[in-house]
């Protein structure tokens, strides 16, 4: 009899220590959300490189009693890479090593479109302030409009780390939805005739120019805005090792192995911040709504400024390329190409759109630097 | 409301800094255009280098008359530049020892093999 009692007690003890007994409806909702993101990543291929690690991190951390993000937990240690602001700049280095700034150098005026598209960031920032978010939270929410995941994560970990999960999910979700969100705005703000405009071929860019570019951008931007040094510095360093022609192996490592390793760590730890307590609240809904507004406004202001440039250039600039000013490299440029081609099948806007597109990356990093300077502790 | 007013100021400063920085960059990039008009000394000297190299490396038996020699050297310079461009390397890493006309329509396998050989021997 004593033996049976002991067996029962042991069984009870074991059952109460399993995650099944600790499951609540909030955890179940978050597990369902994680599974939906996994489905979108695997079946629909929406930003799978990031959405899959994010969704798996989300799944892991919402399985009760896992302890992964608690003191001594594996993901808590990996999360230090985000918390200390290490992973996003390293991602930027890989992006720099992959990016050809040639189209931007060939058409310097297109860089202004990258600035115009950043208005979405500040519009949402103001909207978030009106809705009662703190200035730090509003800054982190606004940066979603930059359509640049690493920048959003970098700024959020510095200003509002408690919002990292919802902001990262919103930023990457909207980036993957660029082909759905942007075309209606682009078509609404332009006429058929404007979309048909064919642009002149870009001039060839010499190797010397490509080497000088990252050096000059680093000196100018970091002197003007020292807080943007981690992002701009790493972006331009990655680009310099690509363009110098003497460090091919470094460039290959930065744009392949290192980038993918960091992407895995960043994705899974960002997902692990999306606990039920952090995610299932009214603030998340506000973040998702404001993020969409930021993205849409950024696209709209880019296109509107494109229209201004079209008028000023005597109809030589296709205003659609302004939509690529929201970073999301290279998807936003591809969307411009697709919409331009729908209007005129002989139109080839991809390289013209890459100028504002990569300018948008620089622009959103500068905007993040401004917000960090104003509201960083 | 006070925070919103400060936010408006942040927006003005933020958009101002982003716009001015990118505008300054675009003007600096305009200067690049001026620089790129001046041909880089390396490119300018390429044909000369290859004329020299080709002269040294041309097998003796293949020398022709002086009037035709210049044309041939120019052809070698052009061929060297094209091969360097297709391999993504510089002409100083290539040595043209001899050349001969081949069938204008080689099979895909032959062309791929030739490209691979050139690439392997150029580094």
Short mmCIF file of C-alpha atoms in Angstrom, two decimals:
data_model
loop_
_atom_site.label_atom_id
_atom_site.label_comp_id
_atom_site.label_asym_id
_atom_site.label_seq_id
_atom_site.Cartn_x
_atom_site.Cartn_y
_atom_site.Cartn_z
CA UNK A 1 0.00 0.00 0.00
CA UNK A 2 2.82 2.36 0.92
CA UNK A 3 4.48 1.49 -2.34
CA UNK A 4 1.28 2.38 -4.30
CA UNK A 5 0.98 5.70 -2.46
CA UNK A 6 4.58 6.48 -3.21
CA UNK A 7 4.05 5.57 -6.90
CA UNK A 8 0.99 7.80 -7.10
CA UNK A 9 2.78 10.70 -5.46
CA UNK A 10 5.72 10.30 -7.81
CA UNK A 11 3.38 10.20 -10.80
CA UNK A 12 1.57 13.32 -9.53
CA UNK A 13 4.87 15.07 -9.00
CA UNK A 14 6.02 14.16 -12.50
CA UNK A 15 2.74 15.26 -14.10
CA UNK A 16 2.77 18.58 -12.28
CA UNK A 17 6.31 19.17 -13.52
CA UNK A 18 5.35 18.73 -17.20
CA UNK A 19 4.47 21.64 -19.40
CA UNK A 20 1.03 20.17 -20.11
CA UNK A 21 -0.20 21.04 -16.62
CA UNK A 22 1.06 24.61 -16.94
CA UNK A 23 -0.50 25.29 -20.35
CA UNK A 24 -2.95 28.17 -20.32
CA UNK A 25 -5.06 29.71 -23.07
CA UNK A 26 -2.55 32.54 -23.66
CA UNK A 27 0.26 30.07 -24.32
CA UNK A 28 -2.01 28.12 -26.66
CA UNK A 29 -2.82 31.30 -28.63
CA UNK A 30 0.88 32.13 -28.96
CA UNK A 31 1.69 28.56 -30.04
CA UNK A 32 -1.04 28.90 -32.70
CA UNK A 33 0.44 32.25 -33.84
CA UNK A 34 3.90 30.66 -34.03
CA UNK A 35 2.54 27.78 -36.11
CA UNK A 36 0.78 30.23 -38.47
CA UNK A 37 4.09 32.11 -38.97
CA UNK A 38 5.82 28.80 -39.62
CA UNK A 39 3.20 27.96 -42.23
CA UNK A 40 3.68 31.38 -43.88
CA UNK A 41 7.45 30.92 -43.87
CA UNK A 42 7.48 27.35 -45.21
CA UNK A 43 4.47 27.22 -47.51
CA UNK A 44 4.14 30.85 -48.64
CA UNK A 45 7.87 31.62 -48.38
CA UNK A 46 7.25 34.98 -46.66
CA UNK A 47 10.79 36.04 -45.57
CA UNK A 48 11.50 32.41 -44.56
CA UNK A 49 15.11 33.08 -43.53
CA UNK A 50 13.85 35.22 -40.67
CA UNK A 51 10.25 34.22 -40.15
CA UNK A 52 11.14 30.56 -39.59
CA UNK A 53 13.70 31.19 -36.80
CA UNK A 54 11.42 33.87 -35.31
CA UNK A 55 8.40 31.57 -35.30
CA UNK A 56 10.39 28.69 -33.81
CA UNK A 57 11.76 30.94 -31.07
CA UNK A 58 8.20 32.06 -30.41
CA UNK A 59 7.04 28.43 -30.21
CA UNK A 60 9.85 27.42 -27.85
CA UNK A 61 9.41 30.28 -25.41
CA UNK A 62 5.64 29.77 -25.17
CA UNK A 63 5.93 26.11 -24.21
CA UNK A 64 5.56 26.42 -20.41
CA UNK A 65 8.42 25.86 -17.97
CA UNK A 66 11.09 25.85 -20.71
CA UNK A 67 13.35 28.33 -18.91
CA UNK A 68 15.14 29.23 -22.15
CA UNK A 69 14.87 32.98 -21.60
CA UNK A 70 15.37 32.87 -17.85
CA UNK A 71 18.65 33.33 -15.98
CA UNK A 72 21.01 30.63 -17.27
CA UNK A 73 18.79 29.68 -20.24
CA UNK A 74 20.36 29.08 -23.65
CA UNK A 75 18.37 31.72 -25.52
CA UNK A 76 18.88 34.24 -22.75
CA UNK A 77 22.63 34.07 -23.44
CA UNK A 78 22.17 34.27 -27.21
CA UNK A 79 19.79 37.19 -26.70
CA UNK A 80 22.71 39.20 -25.32
CA UNK A 81 23.77 39.63 -28.96
CA UNK A 82 20.59 41.67 -29.50
CA UNK A 83 20.51 43.31 -26.10
CA UNK A 84 24.07 44.58 -26.43
CA UNK A 85 23.44 45.76 -29.99
CA UNK A 86 25.85 43.30 -31.63
CA UNK A 87 23.74 41.26 -34.06
CA UNK A 88 21.99 44.03 -36.07
CA UNK A 89 25.24 45.84 -37.02
CA UNK A 90 26.78 42.48 -38.02
CA UNK A 91 23.76 41.82 -40.23
CA UNK A 92 24.36 45.29 -41.72
CA UNK A 93 27.95 44.29 -42.48
CA UNK A 94 26.66 41.29 -44.43
CA UNK A 95 24.11 43.48 -46.22
CA UNK A 96 26.89 45.91 -47.14
CA UNK A 97 29.00 43.06 -48.49
CA UNK A 98 26.08 42.04 -50.70
CA UNK A 99 25.01 45.49 -51.89
CA UNK A 100 26.07 47.15 -55.11
CA UNK A 101 25.81 50.92 -54.61
CA UNK A 102 26.57 51.44 -58.32
CA UNK A 103 23.03 52.51 -59.31
CA UNK A 104 23.06 55.09 -56.51
CA UNK A 105 26.46 56.46 -57.55
CA UNK A 106 25.35 56.58 -61.18
CA UNK A 107 22.20 58.58 -60.36
CA UNK A 108 22.95 60.68 -57.26
CA UNK A 109 19.61 62.51 -57.28
CA UNK A 110 17.80 59.23 -56.63
CA UNK A 111 19.27 59.33 -53.13
CA UNK A 112 16.77 62.08 -52.26
CA UNK A 113 13.92 59.64 -52.82
CA UNK A 114 15.47 57.52 -50.08
CA UNK A 115 15.10 60.52 -47.77
CA UNK A 116 11.49 61.26 -48.77
CA UNK A 117 10.40 57.72 -47.95
CA UNK A 118 11.63 58.12 -44.36
CA UNK A 119 8.71 60.45 -43.64
CA UNK A 120 6.64 57.34 -42.81
CA UNK A 121 8.89 56.77 -39.78
CA UNK A 122 8.21 60.19 -38.31
CA UNK A 123 4.51 60.19 -39.22
CA UNK A 124 4.00 56.97 -37.25
CA UNK A 125 6.19 58.29 -34.47
CA UNK A 126 3.79 61.22 -34.09
CA UNK A 127 0.77 58.90 -34.36
CA UNK A 128 2.17 56.69 -31.61
CA UNK A 129 2.75 59.72 -29.37
CA UNK A 130 -0.87 60.75 -29.89
CA UNK A 131 -2.02 57.24 -28.95
CA UNK A 132 -0.21 57.53 -25.62
CA UNK A 133 2.98 55.59 -26.25
CA UNK A 134 6.10 56.96 -24.59
CA UNK A 135 8.57 58.81 -26.89
CA UNK A 136 10.96 55.84 -26.70
CA UNK A 137 8.19 53.39 -27.63
CA UNK A 138 6.95 55.72 -30.38
CA UNK A 139 10.45 55.92 -31.85
CA UNK A 140 10.76 52.12 -31.95
CA UNK A 141 7.31 51.80 -33.53
CA UNK A 142 8.00 54.52 -36.11
CA UNK A 143 11.18 52.83 -37.32
CA UNK A 144 9.03 49.96 -38.67
CA UNK A 145 8.33 52.41 -41.52
CA UNK A 146 12.01 52.18 -42.45
CA UNK A 147 11.21 48.63 -43.62
CA UNK A 148 14.57 47.57 -42.33
CA UNK A 149 14.52 44.68 -39.85
CA UNK A 150 18.02 45.05 -38.33
CA UNK A 151 17.52 48.82 -37.84
CA UNK A 152 14.15 48.23 -36.16
CA UNK A 153 15.66 45.60 -33.85
CA UNK A 154 18.70 47.76 -33.08
CA UNK A 155 16.63 50.80 -32.14
CA UNK A 156 14.03 48.81 -30.21
CA UNK A 157 16.62 47.02 -28.06
CA UNK A 158 18.09 50.42 -27.20
CA UNK A 159 14.86 52.35 -26.58
CA UNK A 160 12.00 49.95 -25.84
CA UNK A 161 13.29 46.37 -25.35
CA UNK A 162 9.95 45.22 -23.92
CA UNK A 163 8.38 45.79 -27.35
CA UNK A 164 11.02 43.87 -29.31
CA UNK A 165 8.81 40.85 -30.11
CA UNK A 166 5.81 42.70 -31.59
CA UNK A 167 8.00 45.25 -33.41
CA UNK A 168 10.25 42.62 -35.00
CA UNK A 169 7.26 40.55 -36.05
CA UNK A 170 5.52 43.64 -37.48
CA UNK A 171 8.66 44.83 -39.30
CA UNK A 172 9.40 41.49 -40.96
CA UNK A 173 5.73 40.77 -41.69
CA UNK A 174 5.29 44.07 -43.53
CA UNK A 175 8.59 43.61 -45.36
CA UNK A 176 7.37 40.27 -46.65
CA UNK A 177 4.06 41.89 -47.63
CA UNK A 178 5.74 44.63 -49.73
CA UNK A 179 4.38 43.14 -53.00
CA UNK A 180 0.86 43.36 -51.58
CA UNK A 181 0.99 46.68 -49.69
CA UNK A 182 2.87 48.88 -52.17
CA UNK A 183 1.28 48.41 -55.64
CA UNK A 184 -2.18 49.83 -54.77
CA UNK A 185 -0.57 52.96 -53.24
CA UNK A 186 1.77 53.36 -56.22
CA UNK A 187 -1.06 53.02 -58.73
CA UNK A 188 -3.35 55.33 -56.78
CA UNK A 189 -0.80 58.15 -56.70
CA UNK A 190 0.44 57.94 -60.30
CA UNK A 191 -1.16 58.21 -63.72
CA UNK A 192 -0.83 55.56 -66.42
CA UNK A 193 1.34 57.97 -68.43
CA UNK A 194 3.72 58.52 -65.51
CA UNK A 195 4.08 54.77 -64.93
CA UNK A 196 4.96 54.33 -68.60
CA UNK A 197 7.95 56.67 -68.47
CA UNK A 198 11.16 54.97 -69.60
CA UNK A 199 14.33 56.20 -67.92
CA UNK A 200 17.72 56.71 -69.57
CA UNK A 201 20.32 54.02 -69.12
CA UNK A 202 22.60 54.57 -66.10
CA UNK A 203 26.23 55.51 -66.71
CA UNK A 204 28.87 52.89 -65.91
CA UNK A 205 30.46 53.36 -62.49
CA UNK A 206 34.20 52.87 -62.06
CA UNK A 207 35.80 50.71 -59.40
CA UNK A 208 37.48 53.76 -57.84
CA UNK A 209 34.09 55.41 -57.30
CA UNK A 210 32.74 52.27 -55.68
CA UNK A 211 35.72 52.14 -53.30
CA UNK A 212 35.47 55.83 -52.42
CA UNK A 213 31.72 55.69 -51.74
CA UNK A 214 31.72 53.68 -48.45
CA UNK A 215 34.67 55.67 -47.12
CA UNK A 216 33.04 59.04 -47.81
CA UNK A 217 29.62 57.97 -46.49
CA UNK A 218 31.21 56.70 -43.28
CA UNK A 219 33.16 59.89 -42.68
CA UNK A 220 30.22 62.19 -43.49
CA UNK A 221 27.44 60.36 -41.67
CA UNK A 222 29.35 59.27 -38.59
CA UNK A 223 30.79 62.77 -38.09
CA UNK A 224 27.29 64.24 -38.42
CA UNK A 225 25.52 61.59 -36.37
CA UNK A 226 27.89 59.56 -34.18
CA UNK A 227 25.04 57.41 -32.84
CA UNK A 228 24.55 55.94 -36.31
CA UNK A 229 28.13 54.58 -36.32
CA UNK A 230 27.27 50.95 -35.48
CA UNK A 231 24.83 50.61 -38.37
CA UNK A 232 26.36 52.90 -41.01
CA UNK A 233 29.92 51.92 -40.04
CA UNK A 234 29.27 48.20 -40.42
CA UNK A 235 27.19 48.66 -43.59
CA UNK A 236 29.94 50.62 -45.25
CA UNK A 237 32.72 48.36 -43.94
CA UNK A 238 30.93 45.38 -45.48
CA UNK A 239 30.66 47.30 -48.75
CA UNK A 240 34.31 48.33 -48.70
CA UNK A 241 35.57 44.76 -48.31
CA UNK A 242 33.34 43.86 -51.25
CA UNK A 243 34.46 46.66 -53.54
CA UNK A 244 38.15 46.85 -52.60
CA UNK A 245 38.82 43.74 -54.66
CA UNK A 246 41.59 42.62 -52.32
CA UNK A 247 39.47 41.00 -49.58
CA UNK A 248 37.18 38.71 -51.54
CA UNK A 249 37.27 36.03 -48.88
CA UNK A 250 36.28 38.49 -46.14
CA UNK A 251 33.41 39.74 -48.28
CA UNK A 252 32.28 36.19 -49.00
CA UNK A 253 32.37 35.29 -45.30
CA UNK A 254 30.50 38.45 -44.27
CA UNK A 255 27.81 38.00 -46.91
CA UNK A 256 27.38 34.26 -46.52
CA UNK A 257 28.48 32.20 -43.51
CA UNK A 258 28.60 35.02 -40.94
CA UNK A 259 25.36 36.61 -42.15
CA UNK A 260 23.50 33.31 -41.91
CA UNK A 261 24.91 32.45 -38.48
CA UNK A 262 23.84 35.83 -37.12
CA UNK A 263 20.47 35.55 -38.84
CA UNK A 264 19.82 32.26 -37.02
CA UNK A 265 20.75 33.69 -33.61
CA UNK A 266 18.93 36.97 -34.18
CA UNK A 267 15.78 35.33 -35.51
CA UNK A 268 15.37 32.72 -32.82
CA UNK A 269 16.11 35.11 -29.95
CA UNK A 270 13.83 37.84 -31.31
CA UNK A 271 11.07 35.22 -31.58
CA UNK A 272 11.82 34.18 -28.01
CA UNK A 273 10.92 37.66 -26.77
CA UNK A 274 7.35 37.20 -28.05
CA UNK A 275 5.91 35.69 -24.90
CA UNK A 276 2.17 35.72 -24.27
CA UNK A 277 2.56 38.53 -21.70
CA UNK A 278 4.58 40.68 -24.13
CA UNK A 279 2.52 39.93 -27.22
CA UNK A 280 -1.13 39.52 -26.24
CA UNK A 281 -2.07 43.07 -25.30
CA UNK A 282 -3.55 46.20 -26.81
CA UNK A 283 -0.11 47.69 -27.44
CA UNK A 284 0.69 44.95 -29.95
CA UNK A 285 -2.43 45.77 -31.96
CA UNK A 286 -1.43 49.43 -31.93
CA UNK A 287 2.10 48.51 -33.08
CA UNK A 288 0.77 46.40 -35.95
CA UNK A 289 -1.60 49.20 -37.06
CA UNK A 290 1.00 51.97 -36.74
CA UNK A 291 3.61 49.85 -38.50
CA UNK A 292 1.30 49.46 -41.48
CA UNK A 293 0.63 53.22 -41.48
CA UNK A 294 4.38 53.92 -41.36
CA UNK A 295 5.02 51.62 -44.26
CA UNK A 296 2.18 52.99 -46.37
CA UNK A 297 3.05 56.64 -45.69
CA UNK A 298 6.71 55.96 -46.52
CA UNK A 299 5.70 54.46 -49.85
CA UNK A 300 3.32 57.34 -50.57
CA UNK A 301 5.80 60.12 -49.75
CA UNK A 302 8.45 58.37 -51.85
CA UNK A 303 6.11 58.21 -54.84
CA UNK A 304 4.93 61.81 -54.33
CA UNK A 305 8.51 63.04 -54.26
CA UNK A 306 9.13 60.93 -57.34
CA UNK A 307 6.35 62.90 -59.01
CA UNK A 308 8.05 66.15 -58.04
CA UNK A 309 11.32 64.88 -59.54
CA UNK A 310 9.42 63.79 -62.64
CA UNK A 311 8.10 67.33 -63.12
CA UNK A 312 11.45 68.97 -62.36
CA UNK A 313 13.30 66.69 -64.77
CA UNK A 314 10.83 67.32 -67.56
CA UNK A 315 9.35 63.82 -67.41
CA UNK A 316 12.63 61.91 -67.35
CA UNK A 317 12.08 60.29 -63.93
CA UNK A 318 9.48 57.59 -63.46
CA UNK A 319 7.80 58.46 -60.12
CA UNK A 320 7.35 54.78 -59.29
CA UNK A 321 11.02 54.51 -58.29
CA UNK A 322 10.22 56.68 -55.23
CA UNK A 323 8.35 53.72 -53.70
CA UNK A 324 11.66 51.85 -53.46
CA UNK A 325 12.90 54.50 -51.01
CA UNK A 326 11.49 52.42 -48.14
CA UNK A 327 14.46 50.07 -47.70
CA UNK A 328 13.22 46.43 -48.01
CA UNK A 329 16.12 45.64 -50.36
CA UNK A 330 15.66 44.37 -53.01
CA UNK A 331 11.96 43.52 -52.82
CA UNK A 332 10.74 47.13 -53.05
CA UNK A 333 12.84 47.65 -56.21
CA UNK A 334 11.40 44.46 -57.70
CA UNK A 335 7.89 45.71 -57.01
CA UNK A 336 8.71 48.97 -58.84
CA UNK A 337 9.99 46.93 -61.79
CA UNK A 338 6.82 44.82 -61.81
CA UNK A 339 4.40 47.77 -61.62
CA UNK A 340 6.39 49.72 -64.24
CA UNK A 341 6.36 46.74 -66.55
CA UNK A 342 2.62 46.29 -66.18
CA UNK A 343 2.17 49.81 -67.57
CA UNK A 344 4.81 49.47 -70.26
CA UNK A 345 6.14 45.97 -71.05
CA UNK A 346 9.38 47.46 -72.47
CA UNK A 347 10.09 49.36 -69.26
CA UNK A 348 13.10 48.34 -67.19
CA UNK A 349 13.15 50.21 -63.87
CA UNK A 350 14.94 47.71 -61.62
CA UNK A 351 18.38 49.33 -61.62
CA UNK A 352 16.87 52.84 -61.40
CA UNK A 353 14.86 51.71 -58.35
CA UNK A 354 17.92 50.16 -56.69
CA UNK A 355 19.32 53.69 -56.19
CA UNK A 356 16.52 54.91 -53.89
CA UNK A 357 16.29 51.42 -52.43
CA UNK A 358 19.84 51.36 -51.06
CA UNK A 359 19.56 55.07 -50.20
CA UNK A 360 16.59 54.04 -48.05
CA UNK A 361 18.85 51.71 -46.04
CA UNK A 362 21.22 54.61 -45.35
CA UNK A 363 18.27 56.97 -44.69
CA UNK A 364 16.58 54.68 -42.16
CA UNK A 365 19.90 54.11 -40.35
CA UNK A 366 20.33 57.90 -40.12
CA UNK A 367 16.72 58.29 -38.89
CA UNK A 368 17.42 55.62 -36.25
CA UNK A 369 20.53 57.55 -35.25
CA UNK A 370 18.50 60.75 -34.83
CA UNK A 371 15.88 59.02 -32.67
CA UNK A 372 18.59 57.34 -30.60
CA UNK A 373 20.33 60.67 -30.05
CA UNK A 374 17.06 62.36 -29.01
CA UNK A 375 15.60 59.63 -26.81
CA UNK A 376 18.46 57.30 -25.88
CA UNK A 377 19.44 57.16 -22.24
CA UNK B 1 0.38 67.40 -25.61
CA UNK B 2 3.77 68.59 -24.49
CA UNK B 3 5.33 65.33 -25.60
CA UNK B 4 3.61 65.68 -28.95
CA UNK B 5 5.03 69.17 -29.40
CA UNK B 6 8.51 67.85 -28.61
CA UNK B 7 7.77 65.02 -31.04
CA UNK B 8 6.95 67.55 -33.75
CA UNK B 9 10.33 69.14 -33.14
CA UNK B 10 11.99 65.70 -33.33
CA UNK B 11 10.21 65.07 -36.63
CA UNK B 12 11.43 68.36 -38.09
CA UNK B 13 14.99 67.77 -36.89
CA UNK B 14 14.91 64.12 -37.94
CA UNK B 15 13.63 64.72 -41.46
CA UNK B 16 15.97 67.69 -41.74
CA UNK B 17 19.05 65.68 -40.76
CA UNK B 18 18.09 62.74 -43.03
CA UNK B 19 17.39 65.05 -45.99
CA UNK B 20 20.47 67.25 -45.56
CA UNK B 21 22.78 64.26 -45.13
CA UNK B 22 21.46 62.46 -48.18
CA UNK B 23 21.39 65.69 -50.20
CA UNK B 24 25.02 66.36 -49.26
CA UNK B 25 25.85 62.82 -50.32
CA UNK B 26 24.14 63.31 -53.66
CA UNK B 27 26.24 66.44 -54.33
CA UNK B 28 29.41 64.59 -53.34
CA UNK B 29 28.42 61.83 -55.74
CA UNK B 30 28.11 64.47 -58.48
CA UNK B 31 31.82 65.11 -57.97
CA UNK B 32 32.43 61.40 -58.54
CA UNK B 33 30.98 61.87 -62.01
CA UNK B 34 33.63 64.48 -62.76
CA UNK B 35 36.36 62.17 -61.47
CA UNK B 36 35.11 59.26 -63.55
CA UNK B 37 35.50 61.31 -66.76
CA UNK B 38 39.25 61.30 -66.20
CA UNK B 39 40.39 57.87 -67.37
CA UNK B 40 42.15 55.94 -64.65
CA UNK B 41 45.89 55.65 -65.32
CA UNK B 42 45.68 51.87 -65.02
CA UNK B 43 43.17 51.59 -67.86
CA UNK B 44 45.10 54.08 -69.96
CA UNK B 45 48.30 52.10 -69.64
CA UNK B 46 46.73 48.71 -70.33
CA UNK B 47 47.09 48.62 -74.10
CA UNK B 48 50.69 49.81 -73.75
CA UNK B 49 51.51 47.10 -71.22
CA UNK B 50 50.07 44.46 -73.40
CA UNK B 51 51.77 45.66 -76.48
CA UNK B 52 55.03 45.26 -74.58
CA UNK B 53 54.11 41.93 -73.10
CA UNK B 54 52.83 40.61 -76.35
CA UNK B 55 56.00 41.63 -78.12
CA UNK B 56 58.14 39.86 -75.56
CA UNK B 57 56.02 36.79 -75.39
CA UNK B 58 55.12 36.30 -79.02
CA UNK B 59 56.83 33.20 -80.39
CA UNK B 60 59.57 34.23 -82.81
CA UNK B 61 58.14 32.27 -85.70
CA UNK B 62 54.86 34.14 -85.55
CA UNK B 63 56.37 37.59 -86.18
CA UNK B 64 55.05 39.21 -89.30
CA UNK B 65 55.88 42.31 -91.23
CA UNK B 66 56.13 45.61 -89.27
CA UNK B 67 52.93 47.15 -90.71
CA UNK B 68 50.88 44.11 -89.73
CA UNK B 69 52.63 43.73 -86.36
CA UNK B 70 50.91 46.77 -84.86
CA UNK B 71 47.46 45.49 -85.87
CA UNK B 72 48.25 42.14 -84.32
CA UNK B 73 49.40 43.73 -81.06
CA UNK B 74 46.21 45.72 -80.89
CA UNK B 75 44.21 42.54 -81.38
CA UNK B 76 46.17 40.87 -78.58
CA UNK B 77 45.55 43.87 -76.31
CA UNK B 78 41.82 43.71 -77.01
CA UNK B 79 41.71 39.93 -76.49
CA UNK B 80 43.58 40.27 -73.18
CA UNK B 81 41.22 42.99 -71.97
CA UNK B 82 38.14 40.92 -72.91
CA UNK B 83 39.49 37.79 -71.21
CA UNK B 84 40.35 39.79 -68.08
CA UNK B 85 36.87 41.31 -68.00
CA UNK B 86 35.17 37.93 -68.46
CA UNK B 87 37.26 36.36 -65.68
CA UNK B 88 36.79 39.32 -63.37
CA UNK B 89 40.55 39.83 -63.02
CA UNK B 90 43.11 42.38 -64.18
CA UNK B 91 45.19 42.19 -67.34
CA UNK B 92 48.48 42.15 -65.46
CA UNK B 93 47.66 38.66 -64.23
CA UNK B 94 47.34 37.28 -67.76
CA UNK B 95 50.03 36.19 -70.22
CA UNK B 96 49.04 35.69 -73.82
CA UNK B 97 51.68 33.33 -75.18
CA UNK B 98 50.06 32.51 -78.50
CA UNK B 99 46.71 32.74 -80.17
CA UNK B 100 44.98 31.12 -83.09
CA UNK B 101 41.64 31.42 -84.79
CA UNK B 102 39.17 28.73 -83.76
CA UNK B 103 35.80 27.69 -85.14
CA UNK B 104 33.38 30.57 -84.54
CA UNK B 105 30.73 28.17 -83.19
CA UNK B 106 32.40 25.86 -80.66
CA UNK B 107 30.22 23.43 -78.76
CA UNK B 108 29.02 24.47 -75.32
CA UNK B 109 31.27 21.87 -73.66
CA UNK B 110 34.34 23.15 -75.50
CA UNK B 111 33.59 26.76 -74.61
CA UNK B 112 32.97 25.89 -70.94
CA UNK B 113 36.19 23.84 -70.78
CA UNK B 114 38.19 26.65 -72.34
CA UNK B 115 36.77 29.17 -69.87
CA UNK B 116 37.58 26.87 -66.95
CA UNK B 117 41.16 26.39 -68.18
CA UNK B 118 41.66 30.11 -68.50
CA UNK B 119 40.25 30.73 -65.04
CA UNK B 120 42.43 28.06 -63.40
CA UNK B 121 45.62 29.29 -64.98
CA UNK B 122 44.98 32.95 -64.21
CA UNK B 123 45.38 32.76 -60.41
#
